GROMACS .gro file of C-alpha atoms in nm:
model
   72
    1MET     CA    1   6.780   7.863   8.040
    2THR     CA    2   7.108   7.762   7.881
    3GLN     CA    3   7.299   8.137   7.917
    4ILE     CA    4   7.229   8.073   8.355
    5PRO     CA    5   7.440   7.774   8.344
    6LYS     CA    6   7.685   7.902   8.144
    7MET     CA    7   7.704   8.213   8.312
    8LEU     CA    8   7.784   8.046   8.636
    9ILE     CA    9   8.010   7.809   8.517
   10THR     CA   10   8.189   8.113   8.368
   11LEU     CA   11   8.168   8.318   8.686
   12GLY     CA   12   8.285   7.946   8.880
   13VAL     CA   13   8.598   7.944   8.640
   14ILE     CA   14   8.666   8.320   8.749
   15LEU     CA   15   8.689   8.210   9.096
   16VAL     CA   16   8.875   7.952   9.102
   17ILE     CA   17   9.174   8.138   8.921
   18VAL     CA   18   9.092   8.458   9.108
   19GLY     CA   19   9.167   8.235   9.407
   20LEU     CA   20   9.475   8.085   9.233
   21LEU     CA   21   9.643   8.446   9.193
   22TRP     CA   22   9.526   8.554   9.540
   23GLN     CA   23   9.733   8.202   9.661
   24VAL     CA   24  10.046   8.278   9.466
   25GLY     CA   25  10.010   8.666   9.457
   26GLY     CA   26   9.983   8.644   9.846
   27LYS     CA   27  10.374   8.571   9.852
   28TYR     CA   28  10.464   8.896   9.629
   29LEU     CA   29  10.193   9.116   9.720
   30SER     CA   30  10.100   9.155  10.065
   31LEU     CA   31   9.742   9.247   9.988
   32GLY     CA   32   9.543   9.285  10.368
   33LYS     CA   33   9.806   9.393  10.561
   34LEU     CA   34   9.870   9.789  10.262
   35PRO     CA   35   9.925  10.092  10.431
   36GLY     CA   36   9.634  10.257  10.563
   37ASP     CA   37   9.455   9.893  10.663
   38ILE     CA   38   9.362  10.009  11.056
   39PHE     CA   39   9.503   9.760  11.315
   40VAL     CA   40   9.386   9.787  11.636
   41LYS     CA   41   9.475   9.595  11.906
   42ARG     CA   42   9.467   9.602  12.288
   43GLY     CA   43   9.526   9.339  12.550
   44ASN     CA   44   9.257   8.989  12.372
   45THR     CA   45   9.089   9.284  12.216
   46THR     CA   46   9.190   9.310  11.761
   47ILE     CA   47   9.015   9.554  11.511
   48TYR     CA   48   9.114   9.522  11.160
   49PHE     CA   49   8.943   9.777  10.883
   50PRO     CA   50   9.160   9.660  10.549
   51ILE     CA   51   8.983  10.012  10.438
   52VAL     CA   52   9.300  10.048  10.162
   53THR     CA   53   9.276   9.687  10.019
   54SER     CA   54   8.912   9.746   9.962
   55ILE     CA   55   8.979  10.007   9.787
   56VAL     CA   56   9.220   9.855   9.565
   57ILE     CA   57   9.006   9.529   9.570
   58SER     CA   58   8.749   9.754   9.420
   59ILE     CA   59   8.933   9.927   9.198
   60ILE     CA   60   9.041   9.635   8.996
   61LEU     CA   61   8.783   9.447   9.020
   62SER     CA   62   8.564   9.806   8.831
   63ILE     CA   63   8.804   9.756   8.617
   64ILE     CA   64   8.759   9.456   8.440
   65LEU     CA   65   8.404   9.502   8.447
   66TYR     CA   66   8.445   9.801   8.244
   67PHE     CA   67   8.684   9.633   7.998
   68ILE     CA   68   8.422   9.310   8.009
   69GLY     CA   69   8.142   9.549   7.930
   70ARG     CA   70   8.294   9.775   7.647
   71PHE     CA   71   8.412   9.468   7.436
   72ARG     CA   72   8.064   9.263   7.490
   0.00000   0.00000   0.00000
């Protein structure tokens, strides 16, 4: 029973750190506006598909989780 609260606290701290890095890094890295993201605006309709951004985030998370699993 003591493992679940520790895991939730660790996950919360990680999410806060990622959120802060995303907020500060957004000024230097325009994540969400990468070349390859699809943005269509016609009249009052706007459609946005962050395909490349999703791929980049997936690769980064895969690498982080690989190293966490490797050293665990």
